[in-house]
XYZ file of C-alpha atoms in Angstrom:
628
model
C -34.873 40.764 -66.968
C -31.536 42.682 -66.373
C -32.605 45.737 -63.750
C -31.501 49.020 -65.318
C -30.716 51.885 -62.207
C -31.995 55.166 -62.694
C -28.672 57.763 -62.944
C -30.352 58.682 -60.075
C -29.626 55.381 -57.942
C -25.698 55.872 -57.786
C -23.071 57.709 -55.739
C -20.095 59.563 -55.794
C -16.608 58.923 -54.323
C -13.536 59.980 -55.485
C -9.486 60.954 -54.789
C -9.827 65.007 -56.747
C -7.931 62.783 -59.396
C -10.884 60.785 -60.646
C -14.068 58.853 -59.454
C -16.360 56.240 -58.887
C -20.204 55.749 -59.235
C -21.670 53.528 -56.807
C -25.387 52.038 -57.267
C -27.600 51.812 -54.665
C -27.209 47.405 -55.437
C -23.446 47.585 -54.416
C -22.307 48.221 -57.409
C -19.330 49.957 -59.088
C -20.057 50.308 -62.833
C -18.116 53.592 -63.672
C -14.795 54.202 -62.851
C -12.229 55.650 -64.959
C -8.526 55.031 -63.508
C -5.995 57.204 -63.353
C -7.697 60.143 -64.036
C -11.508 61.543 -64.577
C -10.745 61.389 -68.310
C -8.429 58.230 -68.807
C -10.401 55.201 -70.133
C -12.866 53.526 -67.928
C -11.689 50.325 -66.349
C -15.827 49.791 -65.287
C -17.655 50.558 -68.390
C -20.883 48.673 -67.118
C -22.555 51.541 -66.730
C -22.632 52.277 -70.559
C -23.226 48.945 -71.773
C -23.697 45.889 -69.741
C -21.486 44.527 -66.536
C -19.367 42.330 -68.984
C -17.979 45.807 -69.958
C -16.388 46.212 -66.443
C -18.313 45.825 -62.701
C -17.795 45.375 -58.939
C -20.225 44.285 -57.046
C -19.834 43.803 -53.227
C -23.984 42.735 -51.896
C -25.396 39.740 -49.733
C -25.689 36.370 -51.579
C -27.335 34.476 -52.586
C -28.601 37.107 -55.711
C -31.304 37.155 -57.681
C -30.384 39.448 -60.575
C -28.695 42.480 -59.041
C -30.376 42.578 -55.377
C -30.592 39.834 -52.688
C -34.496 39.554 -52.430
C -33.845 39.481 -48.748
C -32.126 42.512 -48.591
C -33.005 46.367 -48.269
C -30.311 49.013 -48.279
C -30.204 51.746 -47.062
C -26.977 54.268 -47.814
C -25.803 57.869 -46.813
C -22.427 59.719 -46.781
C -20.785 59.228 -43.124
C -20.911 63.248 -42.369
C -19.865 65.860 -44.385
C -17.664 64.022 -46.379
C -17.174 61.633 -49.651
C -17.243 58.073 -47.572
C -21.009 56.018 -48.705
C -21.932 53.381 -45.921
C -24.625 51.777 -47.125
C -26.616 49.654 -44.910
C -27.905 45.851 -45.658
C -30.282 44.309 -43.715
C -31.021 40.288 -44.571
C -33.049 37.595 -42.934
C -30.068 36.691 -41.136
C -28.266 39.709 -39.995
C -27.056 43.207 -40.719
C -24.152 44.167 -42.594
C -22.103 47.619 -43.906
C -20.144 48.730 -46.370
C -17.817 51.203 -46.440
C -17.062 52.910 -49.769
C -14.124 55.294 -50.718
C -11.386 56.948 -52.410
C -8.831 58.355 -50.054
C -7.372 61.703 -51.362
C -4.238 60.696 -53.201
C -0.533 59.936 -51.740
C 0.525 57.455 -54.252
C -1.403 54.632 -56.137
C -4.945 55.664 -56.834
C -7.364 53.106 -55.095
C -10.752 51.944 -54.275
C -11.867 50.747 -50.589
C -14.514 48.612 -49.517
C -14.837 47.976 -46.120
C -17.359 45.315 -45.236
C -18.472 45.116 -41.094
C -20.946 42.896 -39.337
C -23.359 45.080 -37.836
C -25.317 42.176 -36.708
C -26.124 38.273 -36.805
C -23.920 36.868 -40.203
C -24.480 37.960 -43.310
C -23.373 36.217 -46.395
C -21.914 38.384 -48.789
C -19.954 38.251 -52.272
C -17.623 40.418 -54.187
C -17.244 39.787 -57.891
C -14.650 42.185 -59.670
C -14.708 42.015 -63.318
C -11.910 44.523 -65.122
C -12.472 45.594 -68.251
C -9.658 48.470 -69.365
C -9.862 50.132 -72.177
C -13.856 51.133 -71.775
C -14.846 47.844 -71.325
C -12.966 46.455 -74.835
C -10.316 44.764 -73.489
C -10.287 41.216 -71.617
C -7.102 41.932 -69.137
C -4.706 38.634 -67.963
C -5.934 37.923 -64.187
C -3.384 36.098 -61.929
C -2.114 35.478 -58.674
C 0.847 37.057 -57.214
C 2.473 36.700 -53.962
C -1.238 36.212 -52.591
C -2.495 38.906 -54.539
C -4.890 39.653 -57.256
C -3.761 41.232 -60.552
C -5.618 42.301 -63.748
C -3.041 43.648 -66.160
C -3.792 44.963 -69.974
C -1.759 47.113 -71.973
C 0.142 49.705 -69.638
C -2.430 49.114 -67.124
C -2.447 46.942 -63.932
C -5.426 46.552 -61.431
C -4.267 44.863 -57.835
C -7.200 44.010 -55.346
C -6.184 42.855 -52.080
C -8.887 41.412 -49.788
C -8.352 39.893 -46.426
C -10.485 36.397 -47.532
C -9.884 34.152 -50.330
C -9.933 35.110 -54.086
C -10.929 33.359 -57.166
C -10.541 33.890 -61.090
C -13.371 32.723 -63.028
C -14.311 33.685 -66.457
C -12.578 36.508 -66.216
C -14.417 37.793 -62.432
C -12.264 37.635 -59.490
C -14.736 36.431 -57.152
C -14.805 35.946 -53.319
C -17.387 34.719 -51.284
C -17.282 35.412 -47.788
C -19.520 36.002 -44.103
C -19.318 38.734 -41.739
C -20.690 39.053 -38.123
C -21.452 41.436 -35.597
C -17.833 43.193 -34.873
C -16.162 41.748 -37.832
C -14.744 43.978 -40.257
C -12.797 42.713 -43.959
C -11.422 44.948 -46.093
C -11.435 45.102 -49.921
C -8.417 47.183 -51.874
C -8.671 47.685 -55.594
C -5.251 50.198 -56.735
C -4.243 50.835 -60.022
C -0.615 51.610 -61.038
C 1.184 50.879 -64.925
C 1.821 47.838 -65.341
C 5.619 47.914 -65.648
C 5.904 49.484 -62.475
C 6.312 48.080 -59.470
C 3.667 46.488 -57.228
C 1.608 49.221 -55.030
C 1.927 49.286 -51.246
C -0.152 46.892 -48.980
C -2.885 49.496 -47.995
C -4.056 50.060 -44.434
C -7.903 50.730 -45.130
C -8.516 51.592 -41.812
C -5.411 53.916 -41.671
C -6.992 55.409 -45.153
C -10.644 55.609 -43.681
C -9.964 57.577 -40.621
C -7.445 59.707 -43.207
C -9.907 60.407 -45.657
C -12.568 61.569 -43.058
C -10.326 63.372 -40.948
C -9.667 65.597 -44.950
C -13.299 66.252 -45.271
C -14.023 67.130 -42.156
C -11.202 69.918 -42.027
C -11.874 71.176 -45.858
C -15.608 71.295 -45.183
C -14.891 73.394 -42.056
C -13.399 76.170 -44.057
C -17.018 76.950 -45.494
C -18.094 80.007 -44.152
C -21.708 80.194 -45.629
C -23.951 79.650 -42.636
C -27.599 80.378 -44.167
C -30.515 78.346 -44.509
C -30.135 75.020 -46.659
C -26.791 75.044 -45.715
C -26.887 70.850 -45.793
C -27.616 71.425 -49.132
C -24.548 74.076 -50.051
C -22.056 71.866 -48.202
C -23.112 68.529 -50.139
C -22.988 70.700 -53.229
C -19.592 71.843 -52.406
C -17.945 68.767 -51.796
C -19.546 67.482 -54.577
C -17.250 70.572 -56.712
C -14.272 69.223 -55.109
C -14.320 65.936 -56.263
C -14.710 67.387 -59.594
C -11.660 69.357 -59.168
C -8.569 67.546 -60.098
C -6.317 68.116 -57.582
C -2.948 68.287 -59.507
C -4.014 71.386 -61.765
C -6.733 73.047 -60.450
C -8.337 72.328 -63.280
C -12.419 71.298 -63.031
C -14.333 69.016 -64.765
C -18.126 69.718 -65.762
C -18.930 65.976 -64.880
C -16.899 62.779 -64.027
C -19.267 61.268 -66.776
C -19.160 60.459 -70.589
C -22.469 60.337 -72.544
C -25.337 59.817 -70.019
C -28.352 60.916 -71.942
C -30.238 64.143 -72.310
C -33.300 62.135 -73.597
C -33.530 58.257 -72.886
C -32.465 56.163 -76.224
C -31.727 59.605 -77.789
C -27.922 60.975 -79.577
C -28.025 64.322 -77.109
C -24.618 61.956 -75.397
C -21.571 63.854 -74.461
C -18.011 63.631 -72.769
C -17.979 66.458 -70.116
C -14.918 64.781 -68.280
C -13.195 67.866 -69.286
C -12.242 71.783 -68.125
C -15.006 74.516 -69.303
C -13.626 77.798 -69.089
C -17.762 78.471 -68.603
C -18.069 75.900 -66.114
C -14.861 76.417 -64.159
C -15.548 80.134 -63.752
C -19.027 79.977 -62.471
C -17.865 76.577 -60.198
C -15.127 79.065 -58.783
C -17.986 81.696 -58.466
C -19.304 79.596 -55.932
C -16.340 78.202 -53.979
C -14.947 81.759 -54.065
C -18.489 82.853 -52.045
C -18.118 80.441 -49.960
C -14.839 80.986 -48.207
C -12.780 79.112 -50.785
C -9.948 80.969 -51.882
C -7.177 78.073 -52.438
C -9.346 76.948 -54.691
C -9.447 79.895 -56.919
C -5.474 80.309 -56.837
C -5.346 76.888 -58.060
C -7.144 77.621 -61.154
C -5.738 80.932 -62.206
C -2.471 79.053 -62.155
C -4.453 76.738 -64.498
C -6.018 79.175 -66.365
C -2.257 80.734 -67.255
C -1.062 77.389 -68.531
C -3.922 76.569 -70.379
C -4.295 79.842 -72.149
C -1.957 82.578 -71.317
C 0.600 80.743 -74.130
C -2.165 81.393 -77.036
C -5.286 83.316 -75.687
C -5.496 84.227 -79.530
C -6.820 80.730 -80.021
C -8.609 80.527 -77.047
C -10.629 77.294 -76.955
C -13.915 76.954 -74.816
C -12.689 73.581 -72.818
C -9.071 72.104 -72.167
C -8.379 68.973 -70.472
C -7.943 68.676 -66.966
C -3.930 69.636 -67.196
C -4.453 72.113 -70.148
C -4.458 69.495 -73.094
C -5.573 71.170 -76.208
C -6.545 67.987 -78.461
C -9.957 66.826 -77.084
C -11.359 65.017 -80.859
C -14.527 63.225 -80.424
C -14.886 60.286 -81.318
C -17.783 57.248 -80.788
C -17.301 53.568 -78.989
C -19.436 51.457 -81.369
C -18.964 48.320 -78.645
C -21.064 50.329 -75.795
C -24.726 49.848 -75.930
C -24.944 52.947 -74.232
C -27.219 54.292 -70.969
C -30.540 52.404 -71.722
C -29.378 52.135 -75.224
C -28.977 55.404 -75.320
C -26.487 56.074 -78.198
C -23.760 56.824 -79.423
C -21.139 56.830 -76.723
C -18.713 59.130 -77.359
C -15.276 60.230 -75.902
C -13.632 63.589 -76.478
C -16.036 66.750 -77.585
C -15.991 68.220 -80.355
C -17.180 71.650 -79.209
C -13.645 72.029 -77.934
C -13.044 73.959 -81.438
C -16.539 76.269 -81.107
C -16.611 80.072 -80.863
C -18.093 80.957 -78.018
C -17.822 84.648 -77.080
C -19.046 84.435 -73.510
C -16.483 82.175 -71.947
C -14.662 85.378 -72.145
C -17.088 87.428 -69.895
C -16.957 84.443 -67.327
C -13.079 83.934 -67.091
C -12.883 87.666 -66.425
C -15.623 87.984 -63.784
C -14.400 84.973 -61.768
C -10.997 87.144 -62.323
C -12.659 90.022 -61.230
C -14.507 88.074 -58.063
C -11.046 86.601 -57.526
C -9.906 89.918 -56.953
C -12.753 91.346 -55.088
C -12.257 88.397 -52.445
C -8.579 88.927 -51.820
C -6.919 87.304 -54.673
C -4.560 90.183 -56.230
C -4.063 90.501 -60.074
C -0.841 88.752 -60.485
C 1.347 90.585 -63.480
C 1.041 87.156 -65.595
C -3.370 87.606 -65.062
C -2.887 91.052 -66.298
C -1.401 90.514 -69.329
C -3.154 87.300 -70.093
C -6.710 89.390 -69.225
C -5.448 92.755 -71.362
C -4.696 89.577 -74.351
C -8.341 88.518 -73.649
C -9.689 92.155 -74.077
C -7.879 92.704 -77.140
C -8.960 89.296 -78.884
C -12.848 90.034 -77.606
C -12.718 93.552 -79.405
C -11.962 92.395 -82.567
C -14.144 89.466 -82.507
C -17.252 90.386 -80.145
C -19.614 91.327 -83.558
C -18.952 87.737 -84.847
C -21.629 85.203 -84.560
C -21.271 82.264 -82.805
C -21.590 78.292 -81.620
C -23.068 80.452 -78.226
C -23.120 78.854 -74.115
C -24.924 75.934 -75.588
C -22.798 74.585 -78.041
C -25.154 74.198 -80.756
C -24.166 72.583 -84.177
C -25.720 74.152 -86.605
C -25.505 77.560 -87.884
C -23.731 80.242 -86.067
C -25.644 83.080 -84.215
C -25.439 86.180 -82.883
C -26.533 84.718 -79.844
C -28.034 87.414 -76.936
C -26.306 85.900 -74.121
C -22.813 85.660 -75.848
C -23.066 89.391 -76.388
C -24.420 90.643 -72.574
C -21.080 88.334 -71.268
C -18.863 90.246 -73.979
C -20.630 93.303 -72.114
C -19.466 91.898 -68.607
C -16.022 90.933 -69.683
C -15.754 94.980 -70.419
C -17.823 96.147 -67.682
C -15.499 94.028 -64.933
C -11.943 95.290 -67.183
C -13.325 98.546 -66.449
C -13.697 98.138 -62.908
C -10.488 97.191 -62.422
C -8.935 99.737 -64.179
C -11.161 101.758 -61.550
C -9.436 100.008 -58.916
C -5.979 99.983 -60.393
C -5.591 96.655 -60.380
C -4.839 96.673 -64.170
C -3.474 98.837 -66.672
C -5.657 99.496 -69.251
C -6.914 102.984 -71.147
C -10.411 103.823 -69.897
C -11.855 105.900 -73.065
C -12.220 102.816 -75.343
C -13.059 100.268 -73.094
C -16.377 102.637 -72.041
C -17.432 103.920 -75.247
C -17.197 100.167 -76.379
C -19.504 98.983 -73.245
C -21.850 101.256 -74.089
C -22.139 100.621 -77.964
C -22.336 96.758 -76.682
C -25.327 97.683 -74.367
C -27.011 99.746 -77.338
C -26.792 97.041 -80.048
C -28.300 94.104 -77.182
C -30.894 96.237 -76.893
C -31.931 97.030 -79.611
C -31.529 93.898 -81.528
C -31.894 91.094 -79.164
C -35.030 92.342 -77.411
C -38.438 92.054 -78.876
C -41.050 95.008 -78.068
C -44.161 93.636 -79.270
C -43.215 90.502 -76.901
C -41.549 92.517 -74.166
C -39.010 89.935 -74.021
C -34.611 89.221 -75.214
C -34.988 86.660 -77.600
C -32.006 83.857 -78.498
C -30.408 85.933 -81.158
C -30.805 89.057 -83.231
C -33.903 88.802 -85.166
C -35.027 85.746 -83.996
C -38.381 84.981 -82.126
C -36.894 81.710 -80.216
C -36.475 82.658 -76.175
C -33.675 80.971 -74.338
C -33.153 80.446 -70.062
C -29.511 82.237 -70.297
C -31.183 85.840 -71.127
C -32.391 85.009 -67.153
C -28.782 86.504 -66.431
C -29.198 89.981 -67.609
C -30.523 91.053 -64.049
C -28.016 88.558 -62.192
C -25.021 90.091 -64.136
C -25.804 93.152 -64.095
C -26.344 94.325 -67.818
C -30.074 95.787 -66.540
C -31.610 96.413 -63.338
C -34.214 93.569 -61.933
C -36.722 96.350 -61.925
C -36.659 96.939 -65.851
C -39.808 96.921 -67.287
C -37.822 94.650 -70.632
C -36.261 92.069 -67.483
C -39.444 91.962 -65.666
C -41.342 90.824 -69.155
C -38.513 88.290 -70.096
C -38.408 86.356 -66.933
C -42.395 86.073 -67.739
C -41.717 85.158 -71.023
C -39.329 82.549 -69.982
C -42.176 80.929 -67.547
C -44.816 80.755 -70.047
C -43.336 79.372 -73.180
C -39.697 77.607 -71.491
C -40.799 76.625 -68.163
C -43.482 73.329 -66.681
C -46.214 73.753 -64.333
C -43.510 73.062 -62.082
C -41.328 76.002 -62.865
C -38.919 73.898 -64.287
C -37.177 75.485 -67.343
C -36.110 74.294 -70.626
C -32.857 75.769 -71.957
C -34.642 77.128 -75.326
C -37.191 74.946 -77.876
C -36.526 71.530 -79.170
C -38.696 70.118 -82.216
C -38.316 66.534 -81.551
C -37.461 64.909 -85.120
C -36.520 67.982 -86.885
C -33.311 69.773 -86.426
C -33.578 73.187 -84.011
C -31.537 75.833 -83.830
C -28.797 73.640 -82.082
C -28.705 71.626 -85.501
C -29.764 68.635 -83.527
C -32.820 66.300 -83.231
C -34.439 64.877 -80.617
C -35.714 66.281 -77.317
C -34.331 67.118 -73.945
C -35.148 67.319 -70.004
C -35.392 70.587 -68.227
C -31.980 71.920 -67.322
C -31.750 71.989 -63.540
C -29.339 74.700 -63.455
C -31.402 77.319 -65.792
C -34.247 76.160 -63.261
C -32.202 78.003 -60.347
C -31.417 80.819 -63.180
C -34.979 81.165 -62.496
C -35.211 81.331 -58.402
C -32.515 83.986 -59.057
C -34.661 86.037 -61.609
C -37.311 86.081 -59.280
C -35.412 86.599 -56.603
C -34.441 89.869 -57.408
C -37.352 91.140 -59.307
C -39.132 91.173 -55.665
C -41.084 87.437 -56.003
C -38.987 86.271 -53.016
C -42.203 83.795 -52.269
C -42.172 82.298 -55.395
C -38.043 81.811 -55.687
C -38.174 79.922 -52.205
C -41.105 77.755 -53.282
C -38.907 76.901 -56.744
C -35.953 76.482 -54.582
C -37.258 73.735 -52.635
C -39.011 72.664 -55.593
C -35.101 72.279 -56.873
C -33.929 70.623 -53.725
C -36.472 67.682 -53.679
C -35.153 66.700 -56.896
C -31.495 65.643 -55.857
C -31.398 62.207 -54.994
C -31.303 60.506 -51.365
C -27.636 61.132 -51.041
C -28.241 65.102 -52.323
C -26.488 65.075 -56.065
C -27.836 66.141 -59.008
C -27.730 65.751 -62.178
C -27.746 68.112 -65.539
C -31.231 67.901 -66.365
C -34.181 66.127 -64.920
C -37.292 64.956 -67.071
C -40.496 66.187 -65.464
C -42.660 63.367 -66.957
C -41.115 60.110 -66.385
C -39.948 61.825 -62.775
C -35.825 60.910 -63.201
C -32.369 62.654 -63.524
C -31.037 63.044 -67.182
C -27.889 63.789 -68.285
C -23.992 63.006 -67.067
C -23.800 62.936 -62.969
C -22.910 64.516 -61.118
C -22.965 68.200 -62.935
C -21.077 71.008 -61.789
C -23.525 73.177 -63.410
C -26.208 72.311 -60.968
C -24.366 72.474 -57.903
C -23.019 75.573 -58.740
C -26.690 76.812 -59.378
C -27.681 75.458 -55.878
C -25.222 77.239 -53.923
C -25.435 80.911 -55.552
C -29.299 80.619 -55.422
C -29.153 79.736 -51.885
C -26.634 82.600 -51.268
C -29.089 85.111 -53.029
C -32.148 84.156 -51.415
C -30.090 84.101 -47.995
C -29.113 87.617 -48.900
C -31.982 88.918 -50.067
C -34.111 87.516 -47.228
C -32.012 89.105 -44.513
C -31.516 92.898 -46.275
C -34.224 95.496 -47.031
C -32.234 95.323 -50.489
C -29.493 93.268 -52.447
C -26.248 93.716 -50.622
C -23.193 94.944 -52.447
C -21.887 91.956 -53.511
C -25.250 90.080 -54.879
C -26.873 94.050 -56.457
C -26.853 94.102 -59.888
C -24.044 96.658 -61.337
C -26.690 99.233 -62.198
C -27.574 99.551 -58.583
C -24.855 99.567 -57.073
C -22.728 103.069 -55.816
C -20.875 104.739 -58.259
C -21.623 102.422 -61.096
C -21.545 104.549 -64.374
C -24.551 103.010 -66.016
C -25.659 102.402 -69.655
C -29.230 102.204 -68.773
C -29.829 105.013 -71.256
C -31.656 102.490 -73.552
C -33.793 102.009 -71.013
C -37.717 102.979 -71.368
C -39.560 105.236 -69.311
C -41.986 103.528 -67.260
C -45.687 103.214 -68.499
């Protein structure tokens, strides 16, 4: 019976132009070439390995593993090289995977060493462009390999003999104590010329020598800080390198629920995901970072901010149209498979409070208000004050009915609240008068009809009695103090009806066959990063115990090689959801931050208090009750 990995079981390399999943077997069954969101040339992973493999493992196998062989794997330092580790009845062998950061044809390296005794090993390449659809011609040229389809060619060079058969280039091969062969798959169009003959060791030492320096720039130096580098570098692979942009996940259509429809392309730029990804780079002593997406941000938006969409491709591209891929099985017959997102035309009014408080962060770390970022952010303003009372498709995309969901309203709040601080701080030009009356009529209306008195709780939406994780944020943001009686009863609320045993957390209620209030069926895992919404919501409501024991509740859920996914299912014990997510690695580092912060300070410093408590703040906490 074919083995089926857990999303859990793969890896991560990549070039910060696109990337590779690696199983735990020695397997490549993802890989989308050239970019994170050009079609995959491996497409195994979504269907079966006639849709596009490569496998480099000891022979002879017996489905996917050598029954002789154990593996072990881990990422050589703080960096984006795998080595994983075989050990056979013979001898001991290595391999070396990676994606060297990009000066020229993309590629793929596999490095195979003799640790030792002789091991007998096989690679078996099969290239399927076009997700997996398309059969490519495979020939031989000048000693070299090449798959071409369409405008796409696929050269592998390898330092031992190579064979086509039924479509799989195929080379079988031994390696012993010292020796060291190389495998190199590029990619270039096919009408172009043929790549370069790589140096892989040239390209090893290269790509090491990049982590090693960028990861050095990382100025957090708190507990779990293994855990806040891995998550970082896991970010910058995510990033693609030529526009700054950042995509939520390298991934298309990994499951929310196992042989459910919950499958979507996230191999795209969130404004939502960006900003709170830049959040975290920008606390961590990554500026570049930040300048590199403003200048994205301008060239995505600044032309039409009218029409500001929620997600853009990875340059800026506006036309993202879903669509399905009937020929994919899908993850564990999980379908459909789609490509594109629909949700790229949504309303969602609180991608505008999280643009301008990673524009506000950027500017509180350093990074001035350029004239373009002021007029683009006074364009924002304008368009969120005529449209902030609208209902709408709110931070979790839902396709049904439109809302006037809580959490789109407190981030309209914080998009006014962080204008007005930098009108404070001229740093932008704006009248004052308007932009406070209209924070505090935003404040007044959240209050009163998002929040439920008899349950002591913010609901979803006005008038509704559904909860959701995001109204977590309210203390974190700053709309109400963590000492509010109403923020102190919703994070309760929130771990009794949304949350496991575990202190997991559920984004809001699913009803299984029956649509919800996201106009979808089916279920759904817990969401990993409203989990560490949660460690934050304790955090500063003064249960510092109880945030660390959730936060290493969180940690032991990454996998050996410390990625994450977007959700995790509590019963079957297993990552859900496309991998790795942004989302969750962003979570990771600002928990780890807060509790750092708040472990080490009588109170919340500065940067982490919420607005209300910090100096000079003019605060609308006039709807606020008098303590019983």
């Amino acid at each position: 019976m074919k083995r089926i990995p857990r999303i859990e079981q793969y890896g991560l390399i990549g070039d910060m132009q696109t990337s590779a999943h690696v199983c735990d077997d020695g397997l490549i069954d993802w890989l989308c070439l050239p970019r994170f969101d050009s079609p995959a040339v491996f497409a195994g992973l979504l269907g079966t390995q006639k849709h596009g493999s490569w496998q480099i493992a000891p022979v002879p196998p017996t489905g996917r593993f050598d029954a002789g062989a154990v593996a072990e794997r881990r990422y050589c330092g703080d960096s984006l090289v795998l080595e994983s580790l075989w050990r056979t009845r013979t001898g001991t062998g290595r391999v070396r995977d990676l994606m060297p950061p990009r000066d020229g044809a993309p590629q793929v390296i596999r490095i195979v060493e003799g640790v030792s005794g002789e091991v007998q090993m096989v690679s078996a390449l099969r290239p399927r462009p076009g997700y997996g659809s398309v059969s490519p011609w495979i020939h031989e040229v000048e000693g070299r390999m090449v798959a071409e389809a369409g405008a796409d060619a696929l050269w592998l060079d390898a330092g031992v003999q190579q064979v086509e058969k039924d479509g799989v280039i195929v080379s079988t091969f031994s390696v012993t104590a010292g020796q060291s062969l190389a495998f190199v798959l590029s990619w270039c169009p096919s009408h172009a010329a043929a790549p370069d003959v790589p140096d892989p060791e040239a390209a090893l030492a290269e790509t090491l020598t990049f982590w090693q320096d960028w990861t050095q720039e990382c100025t957090y130096d708190g507990p779990y800080r293994e855990a806040v580098v891995r998550s970082l570098i896991a970010l910058k692979a995510m990033t693609y390198g030529p526009s700054g942009g950042i995509v939520a996940a390298p991934t298309t259509s990994l499951p929310e629920e196992i042989g459910g429809g919950r499958n979507w392309d996230y191999r795209f730029t969130w404004l939502r995901d960006a900003s709170t990804t830049l959040a975290a780079l920008l606390g961590t002593g990554y500026r570049d970072e930040a300048q590199a997406w403003r200048r994205w941000l301008l060239r995505a938006v600044a032309g039409d901010p009218e029409n500001l969409q929620i997600m853009y491709g990875i340059a800026g591209e506006r036309d993202l149209r879903e669509r399905v891929l009937p020929w994919l099985q899908g993850y564990e017959k999980s379908t459909p498979v789609r490509v594109g997102n629909g949700a790229a035309d949504q309303l969602q009014l609180d991608v505008y409070g999280e643009v301008i408080e990673t524009l506000y962060l950027a500017h509180q770390s350093g990074v001035a208000h350029c004239a373009d970022t002021a007029v683009l952010h006074r364009r924002l303003i304008e368009h969120l004050v005529e449209r902030w009372q609208e209902p709408d498709e709110g931070i979790w995309e839902i396709r049904g009915v439109r809302r006037h969901f809580v959490h789109s309203k407190v981030m309209a709040w914080v998009a006014i609240d962080r204008t007005i601080r930098l009108v404070e701080a001229s740093a932008l030009d704006m009248g004052l008068g308007p932009l406070v009356e209209l924070r505090e009529t935003i404040h007044r209306e959240v209050c009163t009809q998002g929040f439920d008195p008899v349950r002591n709780t913010f609901t979803q939406s006005y008038g509704s009695t559904e909860l959701d994780a995001a109204t977590l944020l309210i203390p974190r943001v700053g709309f109400l103090p963590p000492d509010d009686p109403r923020v102190i009863g919703t994070v309760d609320a929130v771990r009794r009806e949304l949350a496991t045993p575990d202190g997991l957390v559920r984004r809001y209620p699913t009803v299984g066959d029956h649509a919800g209030v996201d106009g979808l069926k089916g279920d759904e895992g817990t969401f990993i990063l409203c989990s560490f919404w949660l460690v934050d919501a304790l955090a500063l409501t003064g249960r510092l115990d109880e945030a660390h024991t959730l936060f290493e509740r969180l940690l032991a859920l990454r996998n050996d090689l410390g990625l994450l996914a977007e959700e995790y299912d509590p019963v079957q014990q297993r990552q859900l959801g496309n991998f790795p997510q942004a989302f969750s690695h962003m979570g990771l580092i600002q928990s780890a931050r807060l509790l750092h912060q708040l472990s080490t300070r009588s109170s919340p410093p500065t940067e982490a208090r919420p607005a209300f408590l910090r100096p000079g703040h003019r605060s609308a906490g006039r709807d606020r009750p008098a303590r019983t």
